[in-house]
Tab-separated table of C-alpha atoms in Angstrom:
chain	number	residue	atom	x	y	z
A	25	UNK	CA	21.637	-12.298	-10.951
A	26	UNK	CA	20.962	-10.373	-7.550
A	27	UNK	CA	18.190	-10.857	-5.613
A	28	UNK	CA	16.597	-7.127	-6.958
A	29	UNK	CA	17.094	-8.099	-10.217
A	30	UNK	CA	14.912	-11.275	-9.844
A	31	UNK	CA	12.320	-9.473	-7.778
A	32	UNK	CA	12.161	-6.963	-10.896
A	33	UNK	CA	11.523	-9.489	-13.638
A	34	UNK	CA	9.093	-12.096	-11.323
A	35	UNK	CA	6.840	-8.836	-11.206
A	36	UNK	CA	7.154	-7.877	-14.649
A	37	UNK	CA	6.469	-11.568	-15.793
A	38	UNK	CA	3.141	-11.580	-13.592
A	39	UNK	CA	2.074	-8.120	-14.871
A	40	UNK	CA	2.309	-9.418	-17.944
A	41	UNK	CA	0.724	-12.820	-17.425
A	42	UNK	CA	-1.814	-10.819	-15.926
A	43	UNK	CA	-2.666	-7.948	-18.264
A	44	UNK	CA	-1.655	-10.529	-21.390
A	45	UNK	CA	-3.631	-13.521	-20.094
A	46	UNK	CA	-5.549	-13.081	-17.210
A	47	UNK	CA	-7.379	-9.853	-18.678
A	48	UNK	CA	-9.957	-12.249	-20.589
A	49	UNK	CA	-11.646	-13.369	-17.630
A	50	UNK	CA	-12.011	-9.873	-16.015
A	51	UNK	CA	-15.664	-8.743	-15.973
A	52	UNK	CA	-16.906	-6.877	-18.596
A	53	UNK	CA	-19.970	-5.233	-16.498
A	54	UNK	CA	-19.950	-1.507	-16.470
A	55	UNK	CA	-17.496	-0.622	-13.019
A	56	UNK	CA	-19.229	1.269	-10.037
A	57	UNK	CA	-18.806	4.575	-11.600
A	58	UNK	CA	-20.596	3.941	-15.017
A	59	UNK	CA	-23.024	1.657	-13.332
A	60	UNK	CA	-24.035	4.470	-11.245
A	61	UNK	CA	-24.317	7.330	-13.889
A	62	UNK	CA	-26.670	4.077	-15.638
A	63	UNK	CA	-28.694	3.980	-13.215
A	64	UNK	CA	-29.020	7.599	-12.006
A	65	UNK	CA	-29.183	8.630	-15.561
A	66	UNK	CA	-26.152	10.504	-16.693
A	67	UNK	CA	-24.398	8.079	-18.444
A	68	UNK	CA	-25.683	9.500	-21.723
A	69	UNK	CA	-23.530	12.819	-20.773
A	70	UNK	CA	-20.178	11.301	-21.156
A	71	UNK	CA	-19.083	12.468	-24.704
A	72	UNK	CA	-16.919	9.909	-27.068
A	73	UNK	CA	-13.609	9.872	-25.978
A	74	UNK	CA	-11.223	11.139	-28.797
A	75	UNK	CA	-9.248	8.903	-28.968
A	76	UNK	CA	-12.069	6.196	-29.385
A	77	UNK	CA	-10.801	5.424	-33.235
A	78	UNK	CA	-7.083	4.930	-31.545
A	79	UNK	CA	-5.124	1.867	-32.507
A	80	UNK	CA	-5.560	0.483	-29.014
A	81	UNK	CA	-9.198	1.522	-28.112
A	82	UNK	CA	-11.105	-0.250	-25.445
A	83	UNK	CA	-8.110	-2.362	-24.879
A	84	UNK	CA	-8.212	-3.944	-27.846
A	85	UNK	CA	-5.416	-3.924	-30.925
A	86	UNK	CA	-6.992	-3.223	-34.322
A	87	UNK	CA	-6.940	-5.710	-36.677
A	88	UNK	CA	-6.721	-8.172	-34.238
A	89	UNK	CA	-10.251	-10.089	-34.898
A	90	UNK	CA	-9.503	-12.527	-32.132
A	91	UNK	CA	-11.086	-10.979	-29.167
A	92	UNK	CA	-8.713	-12.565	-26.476
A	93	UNK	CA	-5.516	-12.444	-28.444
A	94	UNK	CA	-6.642	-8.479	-29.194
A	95	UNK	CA	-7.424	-7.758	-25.559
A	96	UNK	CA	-3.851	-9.935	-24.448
A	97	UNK	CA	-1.823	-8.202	-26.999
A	98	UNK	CA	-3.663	-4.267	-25.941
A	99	UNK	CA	-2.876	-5.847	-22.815
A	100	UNK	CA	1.067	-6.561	-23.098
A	101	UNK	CA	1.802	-3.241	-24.641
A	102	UNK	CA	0.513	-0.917	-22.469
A	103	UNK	CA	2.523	-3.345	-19.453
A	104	UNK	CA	5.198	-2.752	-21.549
A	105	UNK	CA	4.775	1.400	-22.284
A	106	UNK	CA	3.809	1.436	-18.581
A	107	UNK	CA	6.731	0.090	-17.331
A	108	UNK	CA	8.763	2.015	-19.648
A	109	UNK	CA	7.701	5.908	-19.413
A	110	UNK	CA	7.205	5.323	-15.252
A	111	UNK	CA	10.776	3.961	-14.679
A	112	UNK	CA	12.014	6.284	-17.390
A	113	UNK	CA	10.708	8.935	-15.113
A	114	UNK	CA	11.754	7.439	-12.144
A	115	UNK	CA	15.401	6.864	-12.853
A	116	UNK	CA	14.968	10.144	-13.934
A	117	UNK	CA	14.282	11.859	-10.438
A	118	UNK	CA	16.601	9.809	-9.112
A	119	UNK	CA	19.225	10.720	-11.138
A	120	UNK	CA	18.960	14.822	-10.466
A	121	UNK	CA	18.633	13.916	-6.546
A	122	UNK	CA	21.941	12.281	-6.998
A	123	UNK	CA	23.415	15.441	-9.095
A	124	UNK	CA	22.424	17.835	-6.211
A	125	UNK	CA	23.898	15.963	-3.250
B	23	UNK	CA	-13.635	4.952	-11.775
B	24	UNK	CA	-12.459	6.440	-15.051
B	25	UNK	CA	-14.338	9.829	-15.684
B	26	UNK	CA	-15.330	9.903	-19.008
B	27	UNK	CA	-15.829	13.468	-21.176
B	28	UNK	CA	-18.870	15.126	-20.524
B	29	UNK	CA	-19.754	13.961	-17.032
B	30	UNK	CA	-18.575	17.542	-15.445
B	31	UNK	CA	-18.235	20.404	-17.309
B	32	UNK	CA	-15.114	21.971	-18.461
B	33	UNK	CA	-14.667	24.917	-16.102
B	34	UNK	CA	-14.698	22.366	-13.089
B	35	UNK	CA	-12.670	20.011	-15.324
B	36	UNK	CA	-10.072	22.948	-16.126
B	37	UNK	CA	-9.947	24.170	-11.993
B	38	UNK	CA	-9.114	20.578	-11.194
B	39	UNK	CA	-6.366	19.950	-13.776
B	40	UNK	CA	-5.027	23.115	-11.806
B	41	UNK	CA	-5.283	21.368	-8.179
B	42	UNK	CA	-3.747	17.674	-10.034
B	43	UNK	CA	-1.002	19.683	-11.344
B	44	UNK	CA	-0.120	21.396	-8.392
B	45	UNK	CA	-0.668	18.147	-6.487
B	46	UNK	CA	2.246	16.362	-9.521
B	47	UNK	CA	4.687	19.309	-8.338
B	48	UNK	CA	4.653	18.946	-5.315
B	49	UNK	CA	4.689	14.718	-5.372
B	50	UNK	CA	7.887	15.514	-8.054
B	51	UNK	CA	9.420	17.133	-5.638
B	52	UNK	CA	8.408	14.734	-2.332
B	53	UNK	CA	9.398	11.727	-4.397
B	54	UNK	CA	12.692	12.753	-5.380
B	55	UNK	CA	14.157	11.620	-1.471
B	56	UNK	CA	12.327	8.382	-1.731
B	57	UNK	CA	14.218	7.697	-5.311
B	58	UNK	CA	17.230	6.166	-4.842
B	59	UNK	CA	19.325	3.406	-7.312
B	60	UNK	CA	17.417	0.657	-5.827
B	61	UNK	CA	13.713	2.154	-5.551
B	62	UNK	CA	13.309	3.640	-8.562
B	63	UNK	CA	13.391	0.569	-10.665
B	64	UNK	CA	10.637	-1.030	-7.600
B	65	UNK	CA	8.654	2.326	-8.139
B	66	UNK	CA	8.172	1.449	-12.286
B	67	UNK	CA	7.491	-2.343	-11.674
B	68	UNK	CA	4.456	-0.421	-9.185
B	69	UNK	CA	3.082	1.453	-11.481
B	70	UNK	CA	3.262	-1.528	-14.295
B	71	UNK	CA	1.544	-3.656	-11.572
B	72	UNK	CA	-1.094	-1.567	-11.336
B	73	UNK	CA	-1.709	-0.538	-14.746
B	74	UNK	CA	-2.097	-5.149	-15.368
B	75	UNK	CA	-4.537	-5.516	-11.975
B	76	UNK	CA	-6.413	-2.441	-13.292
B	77	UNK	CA	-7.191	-4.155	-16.193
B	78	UNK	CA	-8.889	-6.972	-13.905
B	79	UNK	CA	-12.451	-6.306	-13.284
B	80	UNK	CA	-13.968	-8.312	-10.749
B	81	UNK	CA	-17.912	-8.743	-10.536
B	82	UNK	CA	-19.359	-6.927	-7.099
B	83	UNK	CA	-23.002	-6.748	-7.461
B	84	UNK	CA	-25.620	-7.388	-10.103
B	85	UNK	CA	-23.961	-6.028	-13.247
B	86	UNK	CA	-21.761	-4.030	-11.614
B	87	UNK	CA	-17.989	-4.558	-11.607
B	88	UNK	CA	-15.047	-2.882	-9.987
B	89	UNK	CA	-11.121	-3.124	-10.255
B	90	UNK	CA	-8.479	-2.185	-8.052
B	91	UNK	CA	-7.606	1.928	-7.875
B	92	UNK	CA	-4.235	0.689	-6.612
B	93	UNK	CA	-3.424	4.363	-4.817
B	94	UNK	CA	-3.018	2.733	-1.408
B	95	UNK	CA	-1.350	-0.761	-2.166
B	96	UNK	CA	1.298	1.742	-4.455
B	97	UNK	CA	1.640	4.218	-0.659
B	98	UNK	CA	2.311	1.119	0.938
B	99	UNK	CA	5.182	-0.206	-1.815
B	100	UNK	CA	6.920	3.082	-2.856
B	101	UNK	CA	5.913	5.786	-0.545
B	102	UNK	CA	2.800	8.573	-0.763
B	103	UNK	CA	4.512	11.122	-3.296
B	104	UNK	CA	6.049	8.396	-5.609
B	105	UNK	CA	2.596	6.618	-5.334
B	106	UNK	CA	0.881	9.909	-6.960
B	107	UNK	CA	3.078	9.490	-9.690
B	108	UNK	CA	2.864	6.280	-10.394
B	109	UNK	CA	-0.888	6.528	-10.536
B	110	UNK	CA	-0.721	9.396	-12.539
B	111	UNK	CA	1.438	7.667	-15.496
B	112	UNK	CA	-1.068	4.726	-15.380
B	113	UNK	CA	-3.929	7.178	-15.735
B	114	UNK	CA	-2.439	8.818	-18.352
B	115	UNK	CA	-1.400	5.751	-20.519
B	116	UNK	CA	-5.123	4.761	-20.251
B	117	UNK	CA	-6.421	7.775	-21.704
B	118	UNK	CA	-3.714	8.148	-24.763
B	119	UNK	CA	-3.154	4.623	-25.272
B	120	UNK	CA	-6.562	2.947	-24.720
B	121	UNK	CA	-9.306	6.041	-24.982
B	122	UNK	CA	-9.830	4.843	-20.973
B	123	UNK	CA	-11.277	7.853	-19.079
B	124	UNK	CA	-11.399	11.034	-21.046
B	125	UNK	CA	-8.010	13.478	-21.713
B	126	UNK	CA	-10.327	16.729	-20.751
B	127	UNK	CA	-11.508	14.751	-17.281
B	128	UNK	CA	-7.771	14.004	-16.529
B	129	UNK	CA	-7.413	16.118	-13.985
B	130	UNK	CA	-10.535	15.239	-12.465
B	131	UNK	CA	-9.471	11.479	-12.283
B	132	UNK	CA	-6.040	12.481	-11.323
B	133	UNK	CA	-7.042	13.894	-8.280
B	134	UNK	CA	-9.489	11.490	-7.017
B	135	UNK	CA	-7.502	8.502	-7.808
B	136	UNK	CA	-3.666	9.448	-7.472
B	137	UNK	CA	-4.317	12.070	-4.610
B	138	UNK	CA	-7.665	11.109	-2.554
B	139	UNK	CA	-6.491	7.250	-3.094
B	140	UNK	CA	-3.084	7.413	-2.385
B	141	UNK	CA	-3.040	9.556	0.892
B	142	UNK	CA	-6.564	8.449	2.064
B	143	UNK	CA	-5.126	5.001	1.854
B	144	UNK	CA	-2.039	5.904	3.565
B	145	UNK	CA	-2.961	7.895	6.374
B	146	UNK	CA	-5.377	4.810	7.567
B	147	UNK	CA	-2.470	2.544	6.593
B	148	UNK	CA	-0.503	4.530	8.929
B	149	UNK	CA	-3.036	4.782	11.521
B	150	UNK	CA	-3.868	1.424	11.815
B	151	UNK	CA	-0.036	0.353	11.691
B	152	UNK	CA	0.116	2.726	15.422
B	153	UNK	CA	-2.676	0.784	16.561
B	154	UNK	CA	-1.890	-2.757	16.076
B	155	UNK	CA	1.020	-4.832	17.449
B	156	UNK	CA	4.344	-4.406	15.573
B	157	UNK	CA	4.400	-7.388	13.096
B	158	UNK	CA	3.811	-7.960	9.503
B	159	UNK	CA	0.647	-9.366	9.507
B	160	UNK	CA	-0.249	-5.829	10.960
B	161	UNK	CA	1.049	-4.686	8.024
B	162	UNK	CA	-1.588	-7.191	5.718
B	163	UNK	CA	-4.390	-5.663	8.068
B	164	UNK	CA	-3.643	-2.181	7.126
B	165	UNK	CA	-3.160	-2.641	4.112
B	166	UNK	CA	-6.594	-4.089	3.445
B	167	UNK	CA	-8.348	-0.834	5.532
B	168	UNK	CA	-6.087	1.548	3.652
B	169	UNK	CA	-7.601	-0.161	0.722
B	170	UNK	CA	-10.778	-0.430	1.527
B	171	UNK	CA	-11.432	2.952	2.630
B	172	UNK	CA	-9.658	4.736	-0.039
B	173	UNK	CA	-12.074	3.721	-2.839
B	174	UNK	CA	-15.003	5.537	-1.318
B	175	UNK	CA	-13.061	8.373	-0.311
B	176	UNK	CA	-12.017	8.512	-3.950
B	177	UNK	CA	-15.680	7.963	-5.339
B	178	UNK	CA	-16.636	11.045	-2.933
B	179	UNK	CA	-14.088	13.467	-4.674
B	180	UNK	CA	-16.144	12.512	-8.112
B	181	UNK	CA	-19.373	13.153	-5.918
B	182	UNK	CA	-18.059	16.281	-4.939
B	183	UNK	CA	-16.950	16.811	-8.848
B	184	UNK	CA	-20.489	16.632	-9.966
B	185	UNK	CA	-21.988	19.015	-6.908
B	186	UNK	CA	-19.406	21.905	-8.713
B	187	UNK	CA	-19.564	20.844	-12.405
B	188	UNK	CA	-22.247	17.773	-12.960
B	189	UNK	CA	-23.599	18.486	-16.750
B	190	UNK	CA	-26.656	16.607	-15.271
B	191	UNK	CA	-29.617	17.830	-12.951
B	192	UNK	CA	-29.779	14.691	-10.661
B	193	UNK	CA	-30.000	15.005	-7.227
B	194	UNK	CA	-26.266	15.373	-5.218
B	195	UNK	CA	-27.101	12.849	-2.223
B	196	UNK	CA	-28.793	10.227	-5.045
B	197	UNK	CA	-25.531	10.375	-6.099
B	198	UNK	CA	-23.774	10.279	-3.472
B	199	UNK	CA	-25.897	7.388	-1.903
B	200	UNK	CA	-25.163	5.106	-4.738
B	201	UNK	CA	-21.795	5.988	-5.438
B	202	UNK	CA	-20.326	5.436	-1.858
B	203	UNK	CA	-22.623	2.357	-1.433
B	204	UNK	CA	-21.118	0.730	-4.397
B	205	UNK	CA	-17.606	2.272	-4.220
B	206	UNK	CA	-17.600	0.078	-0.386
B	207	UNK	CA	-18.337	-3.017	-1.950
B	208	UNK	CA	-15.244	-1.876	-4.867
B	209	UNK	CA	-13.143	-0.942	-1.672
B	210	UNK	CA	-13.439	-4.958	0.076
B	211	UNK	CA	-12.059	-5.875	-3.930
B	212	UNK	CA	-9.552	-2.920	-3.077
B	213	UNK	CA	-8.968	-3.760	0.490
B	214	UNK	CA	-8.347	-7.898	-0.268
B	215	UNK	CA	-5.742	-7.372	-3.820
B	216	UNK	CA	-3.938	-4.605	-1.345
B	217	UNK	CA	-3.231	-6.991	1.513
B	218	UNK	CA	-2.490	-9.722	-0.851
B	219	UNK	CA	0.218	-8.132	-2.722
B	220	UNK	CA	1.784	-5.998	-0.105
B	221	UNK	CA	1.422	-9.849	2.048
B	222	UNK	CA	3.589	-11.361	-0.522
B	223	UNK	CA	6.713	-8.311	-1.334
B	224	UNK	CA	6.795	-9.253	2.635
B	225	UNK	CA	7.110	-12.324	2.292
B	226	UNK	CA	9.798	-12.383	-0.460
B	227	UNK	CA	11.785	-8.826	-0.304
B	228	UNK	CA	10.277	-6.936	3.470
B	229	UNK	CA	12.819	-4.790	3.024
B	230	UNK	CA	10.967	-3.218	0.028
B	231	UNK	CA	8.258	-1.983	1.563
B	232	UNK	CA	8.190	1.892	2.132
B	233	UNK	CA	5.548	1.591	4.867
B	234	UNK	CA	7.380	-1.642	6.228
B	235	UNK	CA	10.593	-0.027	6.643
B	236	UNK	CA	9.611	3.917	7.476
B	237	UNK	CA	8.553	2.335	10.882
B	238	UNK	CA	12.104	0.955	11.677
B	239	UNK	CA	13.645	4.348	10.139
B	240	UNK	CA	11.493	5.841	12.475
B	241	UNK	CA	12.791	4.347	15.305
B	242	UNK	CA	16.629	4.067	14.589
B	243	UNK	CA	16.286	7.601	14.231
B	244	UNK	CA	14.627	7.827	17.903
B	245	UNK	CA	17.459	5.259	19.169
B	246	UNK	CA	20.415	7.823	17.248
B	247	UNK	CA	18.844	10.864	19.084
């Protein structure tokens, strides 16, 4: 295996370890911008998101009752669909620049 | 910083999907030189990166949280125009996949994180890169100020969101006050994870980092001419 190819899958691993494992000890306070809108007052503006009933809502799979296996697993597949629609596109660009030159 | 539905109202939502697509164009087209054999694959491992850290909210004040925006440490890695992408495609996978940050305030996100992040972060990467000695723990430093000063930037381009479109009748500089104050404390979060991981790709693979190597491109091109 070449040295990209190991580069490649040490960073997947950790993203995964990471959005899979490490995800259960992230903080669940509101982040800076929802804290704000709190405190201000606005927060009661923001609408439900439509996609709130969504198989993967709030980072969580349904049907999973576990909480940290639900947040791990929400966690693993969107690593996973991230990885695969932005090098999808990637390879993608890459490939026309190589048509045109 | 995840705009939810409802925050700003659609007209301003609509006029800023406008400026996020035109800003996607034009990074489609910047990115396309940067994408070769070898980066592209680097460029999706980025964008996965970011989309795991994201999910890692760290604690900054009482009851507030904040978690990396990613749009400088992603400059840094792939280059500006692939980094808009790459943000993008993490933005958007949060708001089909996981119902984070609303699919009408897209574009509003879009521009404050994958635009105002990404080239805020990298034009004070760059700028602190001409200041400092030429070395890589230069590049750590400038890393964590492209970091740190692109989350505030980025919480300003919301500010400035809700001055065109804000559904609510609070004061701007309230606002304002708050969100830069706590967006600073975000950006030190920002500022640390950004030298961190841009520390260790130059450690292992240097010769994978866009902002690394554009300096010595730079200059074999000077030496050539």
């Amino acid at each position: 295996m070449n040295k990209q190819s190991k580069f490649l899958i040490a960073g997947f691993v950790l993203s995964l370890v990471l959005a899979g494992v490490v995800s259960n000890f992230a903080s669940s306070s509101p982040d800076g911008l929802e804290k704000v809108a709190e405190d201000i007052g606005f927060l009661d503006s923001a609408k439900e998101h439509s996609n709130a009933d969504g198989p993967l809502a709030d980072y969580g799979v349904k049907g999973i009752e576990n909480e940290r296996l639900s947040t791990g697993a929400a966690g693993v597949i969107g690593v996973i669909a991230t990885a695969g629609a932005s090098t999808g596109l990637f390879l993608l660009l890459r490939r026309k620049n190589g048509a045109t030159k | 910083m995840h705009i939810p539905d409802g925050f700003i109202d659609i007209p301003t939502s609509v006029a800023f999907a406008g400026i996020a697509t035109a800003g996607m164009a034009l990074s489609l087209k910047g990115a396309k030189s940067a994408l070769d054999e070898k980066t592209a694959p680097l460029a999706g491992l980025t964008a996965t990166f970011i989309f795991a850290v994201q999910m890692l909210n760290f604690p900054v004040a009482a009851g507030t949280s904040g978690h990396l925006l990613g749009g400088a440490l992603a400059a840094i890695l792939v280059g500006p125009w692939v980094a808009s992408l790459a943000l993008t495609v993490v933005l958007v996978m949060q708001a089909l996949l996981f119902a984070d940050g609303g699919l009408t305030a897209l574009g509003l996100s879009v521009f404050n994180m994958s635009l105002i992040g990404v080239w805020v972060g990298y034009g004070i990467f760059i700028l602190v890169k001409k200041i400092l000695p030429k070395n890589k723990s230069s590049i750590s430093i400038a890393a964590f100020l492209g970091g740190l000063i692109s989350v505030p930037f980025a919480a300003a381009g919301f500010v400035l969101q809700y001055a065109i479109g804000g559904t609510g009748t609070f004061s701007i500089s309230q606002v304002l006050t708050a969100m830069i104050g706590t967006h600073i404390l975000i950006g030190i979060g920002e500022g640390v994870i950004s030298a961190l991981a841009v520390g260790a790709v130059m450690a292992s693979r240097s010769d994978l980092v866009y902002g690394y190597k554009g300096a010595s491109q730079v200059l074999e091109t000077r030496v050539k001419e």
